[in-house]
Coordinates of C-alpha atoms in Angstrom, one line a residue:
M46 CA 6.5 -21.1 1.7
F47 CA 4.9 -20.4 -1.7
S48 CA 6.6 -18.6 -4.7
D49 CA 4.7 -15.7 -5.6
N50 CA 4.9 -17.5 -9.1
K51 CA 3.1 -20.5 -7.6
A52 CA 0.5 -18.0 -5.6
Q53 CA -0.6 -16.3 -8.8
H54 CA -1.1 -19.8 -10.4
L55 CA -3.3 -20.6 -7.5
G56 CA -5.0 -17.0 -8.1
K57 CA -5.6 -17.6 -11.8
I58 CA -7.0 -21.3 -10.9
Y59 CA -9.7 -20.4 -8.5
R60 CA -11.1 -17.5 -10.3
L61 CA -11.3 -19.6 -13.3
I62 CA -13.3 -22.2 -11.6
E63 CA -15.2 -18.9 -10.0
Q64 CA -16.0 -17.9 -13.3
F65 CA -17.3 -20.8 -15.0
E66 CA -19.1 -22.2 -11.7
L67 CA -18.0 -25.8 -12.4
I68 CA -15.5 -27.2 -14.5
S69 CA -13.2 -30.1 -15.1
R70 CA -9.6 -30.2 -14.3
T71 CA -8.9 -30.8 -18.1
D72 CA -10.4 -27.9 -18.8
L73 CA -9.0 -25.7 -16.4
A74 CA -5.6 -26.8 -18.1
K75 CA -6.7 -25.9 -21.5
L76 CA -8.1 -22.3 -20.2
S77 CA -5.2 -21.7 -18.2
G78 CA -2.5 -22.8 -20.3
L79 CA -0.7 -25.1 -17.2
A80 CA 0.0 -28.3 -17.7
P81 CA -2.5 -31.1 -16.4
A82 CA -0.1 -32.1 -13.4
S83 CA 0.4 -28.5 -12.7
V84 CA -3.4 -28.1 -12.2
T85 CA -3.6 -31.4 -10.3
N86 CA -1.6 -29.8 -7.7
L87 CA -2.8 -26.5 -7.6
T88 CA -6.7 -27.7 -7.1
K89 CA -5.5 -29.6 -4.6
I90 CA -3.9 -27.1 -2.2
L91 CA -7.0 -25.2 -3.1
I92 CA -9.5 -28.0 -1.9
D93 CA -7.1 -29.2 0.9
K94 CA -7.5 -25.0 2.0
H95 CA -11.3 -25.0 1.3
F96 CA -11.2 -22.4 -1.5
I97 CA -12.8 -25.2 -3.9
L98 CA -14.6 -28.7 -3.7
E99 CA -15.1 -31.4 -5.5
R100 CA -18.5 -31.9 -7.3
T101 CA -20.1 -35.1 -9.2
V102 CA -22.3 -34.4 -12.2
Q103 CA -24.5 -37.0 -13.7
N104 CA -24.9 -37.2 -17.5
N105 CA -28.6 -38.3 -18.2
L106 CA -27.4 -39.6 -21.4
S107 CA -24.4 -41.8 -20.3
R108 CA -24.8 -44.7 -17.8
G109 CA -20.8 -44.5 -16.7
R110 CA -19.3 -43.0 -14.0
P111 CA -20.3 -39.7 -12.9
A112 CA -18.0 -36.9 -14.0
V113 CA -16.2 -34.6 -11.2
G114 CA -16.1 -30.9 -11.6
L115 CA -15.0 -28.3 -9.4
A116 CA -16.7 -25.4 -8.0
V117 CA -15.8 -22.6 -5.5
S118 CA -16.4 -23.2 -1.5
N119 CA -18.2 -20.1 -0.2
F120 CA -19.4 -21.4 3.3
F121 CA -15.7 -22.1 4.7
W122 CA -13.7 -18.8 4.6
Q123 CA -15.5 -15.8 5.6
L124 CA -15.1 -12.0 5.3
L125 CA -15.3 -9.1 7.2
C126 CA -16.1 -5.9 5.7
I127 CA -15.9 -2.4 7.5
T128 CA -17.5 0.6 5.4
I129 CA -16.6 3.8 7.6
S130 CA -18.2 6.7 6.5
P131 CA -18.7 10.7 8.3
Q132 CA -21.7 9.7 10.1
K133 CA -21.8 5.3 10.0
I134 CA -19.9 2.5 10.3
E135 CA -21.6 -0.6 8.7
I136 CA -20.2 -3.9 9.5
S137 CA -20.7 -7.1 7.7
L138 CA -19.7 -10.6 7.9
C139 CA -20.0 -12.4 4.0
Q140 CA -19.4 -15.8 2.7
L141 CA -16.2 -16.0 0.2
N142 CA -18.7 -15.2 -2.6
G143 CA -19.5 -11.7 -1.0
T144 CA -22.9 -12.9 0.3
Q145 CA -23.9 -11.0 3.3
V146 CA -24.2 -13.3 6.9
Y147 CA -24.8 -10.5 9.1
K148 CA -24.9 -6.9 8.9
Q149 CA -25.1 -4.3 11.5
D150 CA -24.8 -0.5 11.7
Y151 CA -23.7 1.9 14.0
T152 CA -23.5 5.7 14.3
V153 CA -20.2 7.7 14.4
S154 CA -20.2 11.7 15.1
L155 CA -17.7 14.3 15.3
E156 CA -17.2 13.8 18.8
N157 CA -15.9 10.3 18.0
Y158 CA -13.2 11.4 15.7
P159 CA -10.5 12.2 17.9
N160 CA -10.6 8.8 19.4
L161 CA -11.9 7.1 16.1
E162 CA -9.7 3.9 16.3
N163 CA -10.7 3.2 19.6
Y164 CA -14.5 3.4 19.0
I165 CA -13.9 1.3 16.0
L166 CA -12.1 -1.4 17.8
Q167 CA -15.4 -1.1 20.5
I168 CA -18.2 -1.8 18.1
V169 CA -15.9 -4.4 16.3
K170 CA -15.5 -6.2 19.1
E171 CA -19.2 -5.8 19.8
F172 CA -20.1 -7.0 16.6
Y173 CA -17.2 -10.0 16.8
Q174 CA -18.8 -11.5 20.2
T175 CA -22.6 -10.6 19.0
Y176 CA -22.3 -13.0 15.8
G177 CA -20.0 -15.3 17.6
I178 CA -17.1 -15.1 14.6
D179 CA -14.7 -18.0 14.5
S180 CA -11.6 -16.3 13.9
H181 CA -10.2 -19.3 12.1
H182 CA -12.5 -19.0 9.4
L183 CA -11.8 -15.2 8.8
L184 CA -9.4 -14.8 5.6
A185 CA -9.2 -11.1 5.6
V186 CA -10.7 -7.7 7.2
S187 CA -11.4 -4.9 4.4
V188 CA -11.9 -1.4 6.0
S189 CA -13.4 0.7 3.5
V190 CA -13.0 4.7 3.9
V191 CA -15.2 7.3 2.8
G192 CA -12.4 9.5 3.0
K193 CA -9.1 9.5 2.3
I194 CA -6.2 7.0 3.9
N195 CA -2.3 7.6 4.3
A196 CA 0.3 6.4 1.6
E197 CA 1.3 3.7 4.0
K198 CA -2.3 2.4 3.9
N199 CA -2.5 2.0 7.5
S200 CA -4.3 5.1 8.2
I201 CA -7.2 7.1 8.0
S202 CA -6.1 10.9 6.9
Q203 CA -9.9 12.1 6.1
L204 CA -13.1 11.3 6.8
G205 CA -15.8 12.9 4.4
N206 CA -14.2 16.5 4.2
Q207 CA -12.5 16.6 8.0
T208 CA -8.8 15.9 8.4
I209 CA -8.3 13.3 11.0
H210 CA -5.4 10.7 11.9
C211 CA -6.9 7.4 12.9
N212 CA -4.3 4.4 12.9
I213 CA -6.9 1.9 12.3
T214 CA -4.9 -1.0 11.1
Q215 CA -2.6 -1.1 13.9
K216 CA -5.8 -1.0 16.2
L217 CA -7.5 -4.2 14.4
Q218 CA -4.4 -6.0 14.8
E219 CA -5.1 -6.4 18.5
L220 CA -8.4 -8.2 17.7
F221 CA -7.7 -10.1 14.4
N222 CA -4.6 -12.1 13.3
C223 CA -5.7 -12.0 9.6
P224 CA -4.6 -9.5 6.8
I225 CA -6.3 -6.5 7.2
L226 CA -6.7 -3.8 4.0
L227 CA -7.4 -0.5 3.9
S228 CA -8.9 1.1 1.2
E229 CA -10.4 4.4 0.1
H230 CA -14.2 3.6 -0.9
F231 CA -14.0 5.5 -4.5
K232 CA -11.1 3.2 -5.1
L233 CA -12.7 0.1 -4.2
W234 CA -15.7 1.0 -6.2
L235 CA -13.4 1.6 -9.1
L236 CA -12.1 -1.8 -8.5
A237 CA -15.4 -3.5 -8.3
E238 CA -16.6 -2.1 -11.2
S239 CA -13.7 -2.1 -13.6
T240 CA -12.3 -5.2 -12.8
L241 CA -15.1 -7.3 -11.0
G242 CA -18.2 -5.8 -12.5
S243 CA -19.8 -6.9 -15.6
L244 CA -22.4 -4.0 -16.8
I245 CA -19.8 -1.6 -17.9
S246 CA -19.3 -3.0 -21.3
N247 CA -17.3 -0.1 -22.6
N248 CA -13.7 1.0 -22.6
N249 CA -14.3 5.0 -22.3
V250 CA -16.4 5.6 -18.9
I251 CA -16.3 8.6 -16.6
F252 CA -17.2 7.1 -12.9
L253 CA -18.5 9.5 -10.7
Q254 CA -19.5 9.2 -6.9
L255 CA -20.9 12.1 -5.6
D256 CA -21.4 12.3 -1.3
D257 CA -19.5 14.5 1.0
T258 CA -16.8 15.0 -1.7
V259 CA -16.7 14.8 -5.3
N260 CA -14.5 11.5 -6.7
L261 CA -14.2 11.2 -10.3
S262 CA -12.0 9.1 -12.3
V263 CA -11.9 8.2 -16.4
L264 CA -11.4 4.9 -18.0
L265 CA -9.8 5.3 -21.2
N266 CA -9.4 2.8 -23.8
G267 CA -9.9 0.4 -21.1
T268 CA -7.2 1.8 -18.9
L269 CA -7.8 4.5 -15.8
L270 CA -5.9 7.5 -16.0
H271 CA -5.9 8.1 -12.3
K272 CA -5.1 4.3 -10.8
Q273 CA -3.3 5.8 -7.7
S274 CA -5.8 8.9 -6.7
K275 CA -8.7 10.6 -8.0
M276 CA -9.1 13.1 -10.8
N277 CA -9.1 16.5 -8.4
V278 CA -12.3 18.2 -9.7
D279 CA -12.9 20.0 -6.7
T280 CA -12.0 23.3 -7.8
M281 CA -13.8 23.0 -10.9
L282 CA -15.3 26.9 -11.5
M283 CA -18.9 26.6 -12.2
P284 CA -21.2 29.3 -13.5
R285 CA -23.5 31.0 -11.7
F286 CA -26.9 28.9 -12.4
S287 CA -29.3 30.9 -10.5
H288 CA -29.8 32.2 -6.9
L289 CA -28.9 29.1 -5.6
S290 CA -25.3 29.1 -6.3
D291 CA -25.0 32.1 -4.3
D292 CA -27.0 30.8 -1.2
I293 CA -24.8 28.4 -0.1
F294 CA -21.6 29.7 0.8
P295 CA -22.6 33.5 0.6
E296 CA -19.6 34.3 2.9
L297 CA -16.7 33.4 0.3
D298 CA -15.3 35.1 -2.9
N299 CA -16.6 34.5 -5.9
I300 CA -13.7 32.0 -6.6
H301 CA -14.2 29.8 -3.9
R302 CA -18.1 30.0 -3.7
Y303 CA -18.7 28.7 -7.6
Q304 CA -16.3 25.7 -7.0
L305 CA -17.7 22.3 -7.6
A306 CA -17.1 20.7 -4.5
N307 CA -18.9 24.2 -2.7
Q308 CA -21.9 23.7 -5.1
I309 CA -22.9 19.9 -4.9
T310 CA -21.1 17.9 -1.9
F311 CA -23.4 17.1 0.6
P312 CA -22.0 19.6 3.3
A313 CA -23.1 22.0 0.4
L314 CA -26.3 20.5 -0.3
V315 CA -27.6 20.3 3.3
K316 CA -27.1 24.4 3.4
L317 CA -29.7 24.5 0.6
I318 CA -31.8 21.7 2.1
D319 CA -32.3 23.2 5.7
R320 CA -33.1 26.6 4.0
Y321 CA -35.7 25.7 1.9
L322 CA -36.9 22.4 3.0
P323 CA -36.7 23.0 6.7
N324 CA -36.3 20.3 9.3
D325 CA -35.7 18.8 12.4
L326 CA -33.6 15.7 11.1
A327 CA -30.4 15.0 13.4
S328 CA -28.4 13.4 10.5
Q329 CA -27.3 14.4 7.0
E330 CA -28.3 11.0 5.9
Q331 CA -31.7 11.3 6.7
K332 CA -31.8 14.9 5.2
I333 CA -30.6 13.4 2.0
S334 CA -33.0 10.7 1.8
M335 CA -35.9 13.6 3.1
F336 CA -34.7 15.9 -0.1
C337 CA -35.2 12.6 -2.5
Q338 CA -38.3 11.8 -1.4
K339 CA -39.6 15.5 -1.8
I340 CA -38.2 15.3 -5.0
N341 CA -40.1 12.3 -6.1
E342 CA -43.3 14.0 -4.6
N343 CA -42.8 16.9 -7.2
Q344 CA -42.7 19.5 -4.5
P345 CA -41.6 22.7 -5.8
L346 CA -38.7 24.1 -3.7
A347 CA -36.9 20.3 -3.7
L348 CA -36.8 20.4 -7.5
E349 CA -35.5 23.9 -7.8
I350 CA -32.4 22.4 -5.7
L351 CA -32.4 19.5 -8.0
E352 CA -32.2 21.8 -10.9
H353 CA -29.0 23.5 -9.2
I354 CA -27.4 19.6 -9.0
S355 CA -27.7 18.9 -12.2
D356 CA -26.7 22.3 -13.7
N357 CA -23.9 21.7 -12.2
I358 CA -23.1 18.1 -12.4
A359 CA -24.1 18.5 -16.0
Y360 CA -21.6 21.1 -16.9
A361 CA -18.7 19.5 -15.3
L362 CA -19.1 16.1 -17.1
M363 CA -19.9 17.7 -20.4
N364 CA -16.4 19.4 -20.5
L365 CA -14.8 15.7 -19.4
V366 CA -16.7 14.2 -22.0
N367 CA -15.7 16.7 -25.0
I368 CA -12.0 15.9 -23.4
F369 CA -12.5 12.4 -23.6
S370 CA -15.2 11.4 -25.6
S371 CA -16.6 9.1 -23.0
E372 CA -19.5 7.2 -23.9
R373 CA -20.8 5.9 -20.8
I374 CA -21.2 8.0 -17.1
M375 CA -21.5 5.6 -14.0
L376 CA -22.9 7.6 -11.3
N377 CA -22.8 6.5 -7.7
S378 CA -24.7 8.3 -5.1
P379 CA -27.3 8.1 -1.9
L380 CA -28.9 11.0 -4.5
L381 CA -30.1 8.0 -6.8
Q382 CA -33.0 7.6 -4.3
A383 CA -34.6 10.1 -6.9
K384 CA -32.9 8.3 -9.9
D385 CA -35.2 9.0 -12.6
P386 CA -36.0 12.9 -12.3
L387 CA -31.8 13.1 -11.3
F388 CA -30.7 11.3 -15.0
A389 CA -33.2 12.9 -16.7
Q390 CA -32.0 16.5 -16.2
I391 CA -28.5 15.6 -16.6
S392 CA -29.0 13.8 -20.0
E393 CA -31.1 16.4 -21.5
K394 CA -28.5 19.0 -20.1
L395 CA -25.4 16.9 -21.2
H396 CA -26.7 16.1 -24.6
K397 CA -27.9 20.0 -25.2
N398 CA -24.6 21.3 -25.0
L399 CA -22.0 18.4 -26.0
L400 CA -19.8 19.7 -28.7
Q401 CA -19.2 16.6 -30.7
E402 CA -22.3 16.2 -33.0
G403 CA -24.0 12.3 -32.7
L404 CA -22.1 11.5 -29.5
K405 CA -24.5 9.3 -27.6
I406 CA -23.8 9.2 -23.5
D407 CA -24.9 6.5 -21.8
L408 CA -25.9 7.4 -18.4
V409 CA -25.9 4.5 -15.6
T410 CA -25.5 3.2 -11.9
S411 CA -23.4 1.2 -10.7
Q412 CA -24.7 -2.4 -10.0
Y413 CA -23.3 -2.0 -6.5
D414 CA -25.6 0.0 -3.8
W415 CA -23.6 2.8 -2.6
N416 CA -22.7 1.4 0.6
S417 CA -22.8 -2.2 -0.3
P418 CA -20.3 -4.5 1.3
L419 CA -19.3 -6.1 -2.4
I420 CA -17.3 -2.9 -2.7
A421 CA -15.4 -3.6 0.6
C422 CA -15.5 -7.5 -0.4
S423 CA -13.8 -6.5 -3.7
A424 CA -10.3 -5.9 -2.0
I425 CA -10.2 -9.1 -0.3
K426 CA -11.4 -10.8 -3.7
Q427 CA -8.7 -9.4 -5.5
G428 CA -6.1 -10.6 -3.4
V429 CA -7.6 -13.9 -3.9
Y430 CA -7.5 -13.7 -7.4
D431 CA -3.6 -12.2 -7.3
G432 CA -2.9 -15.6 -4.8
N433 CA -1.7 -13.2 -1.9
L434 CA -4.6 -13.9 0.4
I435 CA -4.3 -18.0 -0.7
K436 CA -0.9 -17.8 0.3
D437 CA -1.1 -16.3 3.5
S438 CA -3.9 -18.8 4.5
I439 CA -1.6 -21.4 3.7
N440 CA 1.9 -20.4 5.3

C-alpha cells in the first residue's frame, strides 16, 4: 500500500514531467524539492506503471554519452470520457494526454429518462465492443453531466432542467473495475479552465456557461467563490427589454416571467425560435444551430432574438462586474456559433452601463469546445496530479 504522502509525490513528479515535456532527474529534484534518491525511486514507479518513459537526447555539441530525459507516456493508459447532456450522450476514448482516439454520439430523449442508467450502460457496452477497448489499459471513467449530481457523487439528480434519478455509477461498475468519476459538467469546465487551462491570465474572472441552465461562478483574487456549487442567478429579475420578454412565458406572473432562467436558457430561447423562425427541426441542438446560422446571415428576426439575449446577459453581467470588479468574462455555450455578433453586442452594452469608470472588461471564449472530451478528462487528470489514480493503478 502506498501512503497518501507518497501518492502526492508521485502526482507532483508526473505533473512536472508533463509540464516540461522532457526533463532530467536532476532538474526534477531541484524543482520538486525532493531528495535525488526519492526522485529516482518515484520515477522508477512511474516508469514501471507506464505513466512516464525515458528518452535519450543527443547533444550535437558533445560527443559524450547521450543524456537521458523523462517524458510522459501517453499511449499505455486510456481514459473513457462520457458527456451526458439532455438530448445527447457523447462517448470518447482518449489517450492519457486527452487526445481523442475514438468518439461516438448517441441521442437521448425524455422517454429514456426513467430508465436512463440502463440506456447508458447499453450504449457504453456498444461503444466498448465496437472499438475493442482493453479494460486492462483503462485508467478511469469520467462521466460529465450537463445538470446536477447528488451529494454522494454516485447519481444524476437533474439533467438539463429535468429532475431525474439515475444511479449511473453503480450501473457502470457492472462493466468496469477502474475508478468511475461522476461530476457536473460546469464544475469540470471550471476545473479545466481555472487549474488546467492556460488562457485566463487573470485572477478576477466571471465564468458563464449557458445552455439548458445558467451556470455561473466567480474567480476572485485567484480563488473560486463557489467551489462546491454554482452561483445561483436563476431568479435574478431582468427588466422588460422588449415584447420578447413577454412572449416566452406569457402564462407566468411578472415575478417569474422576468427571471433570468426564464429569459435566456435554451428551453426559453427555443420558444422564441419556434415562434419567430418557424421550423420542423426535431432537436433543441438543431434549433440553436439554425438560429445561430440565421444570425450570421443577418436575418432580421434572428437579430431581434439576439438583441434580447445580449440585453439580458449584459444586464446580469453588469451587476456582477460592479460587485466583484471582474476584469475578464469567459463564456462557454453552443451560442458561440454566432460568437462575433453576440460578443459585439454584449461588450457594447456592458461597457455602456458599468458604474466603474475606466474598467476594461475582456470578453473571451473557453479554450475548450462546449462538449470537448477534455472537459471530462480534467477530472481524471486531476486524479493523476493529486496521486490518487496513480495509487489506484498500483494497489
